[in-house]
JSON list of C-alpha atoms in Angstrom, two decimals:
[
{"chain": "A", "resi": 1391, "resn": "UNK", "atom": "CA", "xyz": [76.85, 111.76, 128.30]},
{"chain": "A", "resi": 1392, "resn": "UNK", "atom": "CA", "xyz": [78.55, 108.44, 126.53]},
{"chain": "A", "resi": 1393, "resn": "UNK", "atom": "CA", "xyz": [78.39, 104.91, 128.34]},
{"chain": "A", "resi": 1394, "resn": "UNK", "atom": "CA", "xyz": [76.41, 105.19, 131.42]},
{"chain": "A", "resi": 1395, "resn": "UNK", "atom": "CA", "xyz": [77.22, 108.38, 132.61]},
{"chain": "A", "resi": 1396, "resn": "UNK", "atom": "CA", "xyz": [80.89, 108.26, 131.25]},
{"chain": "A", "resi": 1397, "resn": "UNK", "atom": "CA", "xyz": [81.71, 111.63, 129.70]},
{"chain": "A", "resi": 1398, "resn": "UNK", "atom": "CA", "xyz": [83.81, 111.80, 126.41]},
{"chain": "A", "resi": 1399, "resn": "UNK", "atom": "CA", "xyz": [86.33, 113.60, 128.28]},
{"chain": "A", "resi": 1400, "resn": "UNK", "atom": "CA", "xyz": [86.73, 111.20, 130.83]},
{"chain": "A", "resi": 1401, "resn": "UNK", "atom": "CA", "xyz": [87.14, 107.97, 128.24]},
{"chain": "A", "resi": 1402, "resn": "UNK", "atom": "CA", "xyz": [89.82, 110.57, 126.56]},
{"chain": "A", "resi": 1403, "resn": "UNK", "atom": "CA", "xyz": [91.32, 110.96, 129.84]},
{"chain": "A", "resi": 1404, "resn": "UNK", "atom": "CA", "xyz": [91.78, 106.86, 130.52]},
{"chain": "A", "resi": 1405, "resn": "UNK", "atom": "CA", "xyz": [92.82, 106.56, 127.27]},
{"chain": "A", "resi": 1406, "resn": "UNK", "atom": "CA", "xyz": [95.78, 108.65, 127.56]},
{"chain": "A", "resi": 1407, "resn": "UNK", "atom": "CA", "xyz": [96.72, 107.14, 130.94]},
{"chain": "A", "resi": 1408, "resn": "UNK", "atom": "CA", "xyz": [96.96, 103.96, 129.03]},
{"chain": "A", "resi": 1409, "resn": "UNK", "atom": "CA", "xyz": [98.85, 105.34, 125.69]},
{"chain": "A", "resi": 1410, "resn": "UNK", "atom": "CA", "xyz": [101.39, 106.74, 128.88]},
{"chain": "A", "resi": 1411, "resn": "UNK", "atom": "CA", "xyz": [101.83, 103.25, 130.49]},
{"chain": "A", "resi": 1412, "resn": "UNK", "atom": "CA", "xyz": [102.15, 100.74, 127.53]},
{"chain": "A", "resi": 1413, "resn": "UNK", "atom": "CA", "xyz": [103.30, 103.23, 125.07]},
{"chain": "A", "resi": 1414, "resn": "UNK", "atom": "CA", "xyz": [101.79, 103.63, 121.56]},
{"chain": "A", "resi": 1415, "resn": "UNK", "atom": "CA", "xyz": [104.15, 100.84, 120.38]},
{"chain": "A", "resi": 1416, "resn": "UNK", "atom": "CA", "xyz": [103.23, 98.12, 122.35]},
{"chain": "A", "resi": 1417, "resn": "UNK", "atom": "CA", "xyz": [99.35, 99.47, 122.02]},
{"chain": "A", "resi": 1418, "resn": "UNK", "atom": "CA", "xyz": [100.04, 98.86, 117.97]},
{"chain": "A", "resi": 1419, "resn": "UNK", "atom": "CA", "xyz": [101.60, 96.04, 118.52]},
{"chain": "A", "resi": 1420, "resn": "UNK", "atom": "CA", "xyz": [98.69, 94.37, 120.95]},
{"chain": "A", "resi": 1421, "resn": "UNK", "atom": "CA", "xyz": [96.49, 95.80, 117.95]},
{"chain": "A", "resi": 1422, "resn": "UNK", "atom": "CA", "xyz": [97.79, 94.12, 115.63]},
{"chain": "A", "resi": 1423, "resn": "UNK", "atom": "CA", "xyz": [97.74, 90.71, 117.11]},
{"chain": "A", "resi": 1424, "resn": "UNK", "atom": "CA", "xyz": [94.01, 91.31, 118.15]},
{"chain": "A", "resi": 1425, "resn": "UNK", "atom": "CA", "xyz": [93.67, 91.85, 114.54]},
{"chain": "A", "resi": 1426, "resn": "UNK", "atom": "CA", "xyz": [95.38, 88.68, 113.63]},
{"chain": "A", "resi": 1427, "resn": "UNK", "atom": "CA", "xyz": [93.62, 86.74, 116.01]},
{"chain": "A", "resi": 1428, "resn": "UNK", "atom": "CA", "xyz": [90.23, 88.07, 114.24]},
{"chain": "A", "resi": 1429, "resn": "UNK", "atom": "CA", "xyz": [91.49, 86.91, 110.92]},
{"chain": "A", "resi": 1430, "resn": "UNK", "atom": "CA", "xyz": [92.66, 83.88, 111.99]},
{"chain": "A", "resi": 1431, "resn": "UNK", "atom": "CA", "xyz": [88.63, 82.97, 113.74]},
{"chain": "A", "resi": 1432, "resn": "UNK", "atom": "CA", "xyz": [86.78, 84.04, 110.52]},
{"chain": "A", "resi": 1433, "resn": "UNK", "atom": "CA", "xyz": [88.68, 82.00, 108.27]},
{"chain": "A", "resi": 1434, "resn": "UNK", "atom": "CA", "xyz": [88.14, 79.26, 110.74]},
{"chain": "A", "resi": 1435, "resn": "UNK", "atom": "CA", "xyz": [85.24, 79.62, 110.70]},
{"chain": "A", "resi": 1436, "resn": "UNK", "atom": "CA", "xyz": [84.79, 80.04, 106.89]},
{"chain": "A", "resi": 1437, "resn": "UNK", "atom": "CA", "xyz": [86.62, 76.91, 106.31]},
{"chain": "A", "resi": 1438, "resn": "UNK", "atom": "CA", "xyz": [84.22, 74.96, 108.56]},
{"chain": "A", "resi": 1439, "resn": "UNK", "atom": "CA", "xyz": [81.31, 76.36, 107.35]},
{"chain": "A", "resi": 1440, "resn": "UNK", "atom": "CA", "xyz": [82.54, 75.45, 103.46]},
{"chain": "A", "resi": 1441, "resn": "UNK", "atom": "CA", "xyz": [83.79, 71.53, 104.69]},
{"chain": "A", "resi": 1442, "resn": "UNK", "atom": "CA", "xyz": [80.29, 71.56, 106.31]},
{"chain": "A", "resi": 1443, "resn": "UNK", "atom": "CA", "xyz": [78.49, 72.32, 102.86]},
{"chain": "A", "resi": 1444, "resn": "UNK", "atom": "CA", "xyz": [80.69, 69.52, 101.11]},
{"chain": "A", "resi": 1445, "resn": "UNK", "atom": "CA", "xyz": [79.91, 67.01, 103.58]},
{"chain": "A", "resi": 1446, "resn": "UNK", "atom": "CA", "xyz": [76.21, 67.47, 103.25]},
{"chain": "A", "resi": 1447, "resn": "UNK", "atom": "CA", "xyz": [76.70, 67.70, 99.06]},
{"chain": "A", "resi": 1448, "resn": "UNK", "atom": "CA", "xyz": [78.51, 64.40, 99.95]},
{"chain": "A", "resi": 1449, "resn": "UNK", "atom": "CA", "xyz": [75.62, 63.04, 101.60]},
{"chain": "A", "resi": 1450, "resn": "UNK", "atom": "CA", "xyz": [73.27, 64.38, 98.96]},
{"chain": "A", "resi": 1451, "resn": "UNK", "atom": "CA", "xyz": [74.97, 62.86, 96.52]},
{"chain": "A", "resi": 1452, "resn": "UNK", "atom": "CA", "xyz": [75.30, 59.52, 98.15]},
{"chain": "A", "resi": 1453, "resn": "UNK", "atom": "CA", "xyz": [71.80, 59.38, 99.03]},
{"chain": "A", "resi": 1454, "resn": "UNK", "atom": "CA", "xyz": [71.37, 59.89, 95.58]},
{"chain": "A", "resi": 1455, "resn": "UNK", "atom": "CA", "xyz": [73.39, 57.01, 93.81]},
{"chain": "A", "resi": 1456, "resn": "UNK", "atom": "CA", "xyz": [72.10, 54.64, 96.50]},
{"chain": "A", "resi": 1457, "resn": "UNK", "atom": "CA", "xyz": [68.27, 55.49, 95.38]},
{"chain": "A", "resi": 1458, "resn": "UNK", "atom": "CA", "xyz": [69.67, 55.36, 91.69]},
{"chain": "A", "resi": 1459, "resn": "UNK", "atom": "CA", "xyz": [71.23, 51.79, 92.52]},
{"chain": "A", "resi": 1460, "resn": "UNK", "atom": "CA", "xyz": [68.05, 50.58, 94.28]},
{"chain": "A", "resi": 1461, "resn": "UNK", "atom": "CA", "xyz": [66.07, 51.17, 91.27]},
{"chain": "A", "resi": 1462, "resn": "UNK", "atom": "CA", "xyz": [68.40, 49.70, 89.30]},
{"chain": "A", "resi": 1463, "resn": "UNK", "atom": "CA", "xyz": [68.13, 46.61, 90.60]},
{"chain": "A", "resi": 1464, "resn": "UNK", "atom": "CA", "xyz": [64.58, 46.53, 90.87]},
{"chain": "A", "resi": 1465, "resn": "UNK", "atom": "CA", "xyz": [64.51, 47.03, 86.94]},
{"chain": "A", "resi": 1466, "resn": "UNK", "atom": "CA", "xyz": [66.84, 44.64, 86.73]},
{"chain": "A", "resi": 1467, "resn": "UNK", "atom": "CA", "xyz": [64.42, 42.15, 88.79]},
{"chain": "A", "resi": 1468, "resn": "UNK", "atom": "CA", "xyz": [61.54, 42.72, 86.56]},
{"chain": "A", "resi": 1469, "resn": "UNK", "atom": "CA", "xyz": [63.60, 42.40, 83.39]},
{"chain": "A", "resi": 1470, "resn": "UNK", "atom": "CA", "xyz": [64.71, 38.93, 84.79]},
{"chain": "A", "resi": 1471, "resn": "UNK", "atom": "CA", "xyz": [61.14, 37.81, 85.97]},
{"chain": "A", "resi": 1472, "resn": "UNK", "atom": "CA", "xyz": [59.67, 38.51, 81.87]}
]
């Protein structure tokens, strides 16, 4: 038994009734732009994951120098007021 009552014989069966009517070059070729088209998503999706993390280290870092100004200038304040 394989998928749901699909024998191994019978999936070997389809599959050479579709080798027969595409032919195994245009089967390698359909392969290989499947493959492509996988490559191409992860990277996508790698490159918007990575421009993701820079924008928050942006933000972070922003944050950051705006907390570092605003006590700045509240030094700056008391140093005047003395």
């Amino acid at each position: 038994m394989g998928f749901s009552g699909i024998s191994i014989w019978q999936l070997l069966i389809v599959l050479a009734i579709i080798v027969l009517l595409f032919g195994t070059k245009k089967l390698r070729g359909m392969g290989g732009d499947i493959g492509g088209a996988v490559k191409g998503f992860k990277k996508a999706m790698s490159d918007d994951t990575a421009s993701e993390q820079e924008k928050s280290e942006q933000i972070q870092q922003s944050e950051k120098s705006t907390v570092d100004d605003s006590t700045n200038t509240e030094k700056n304040k008391d140093s005047n007021k003395v």
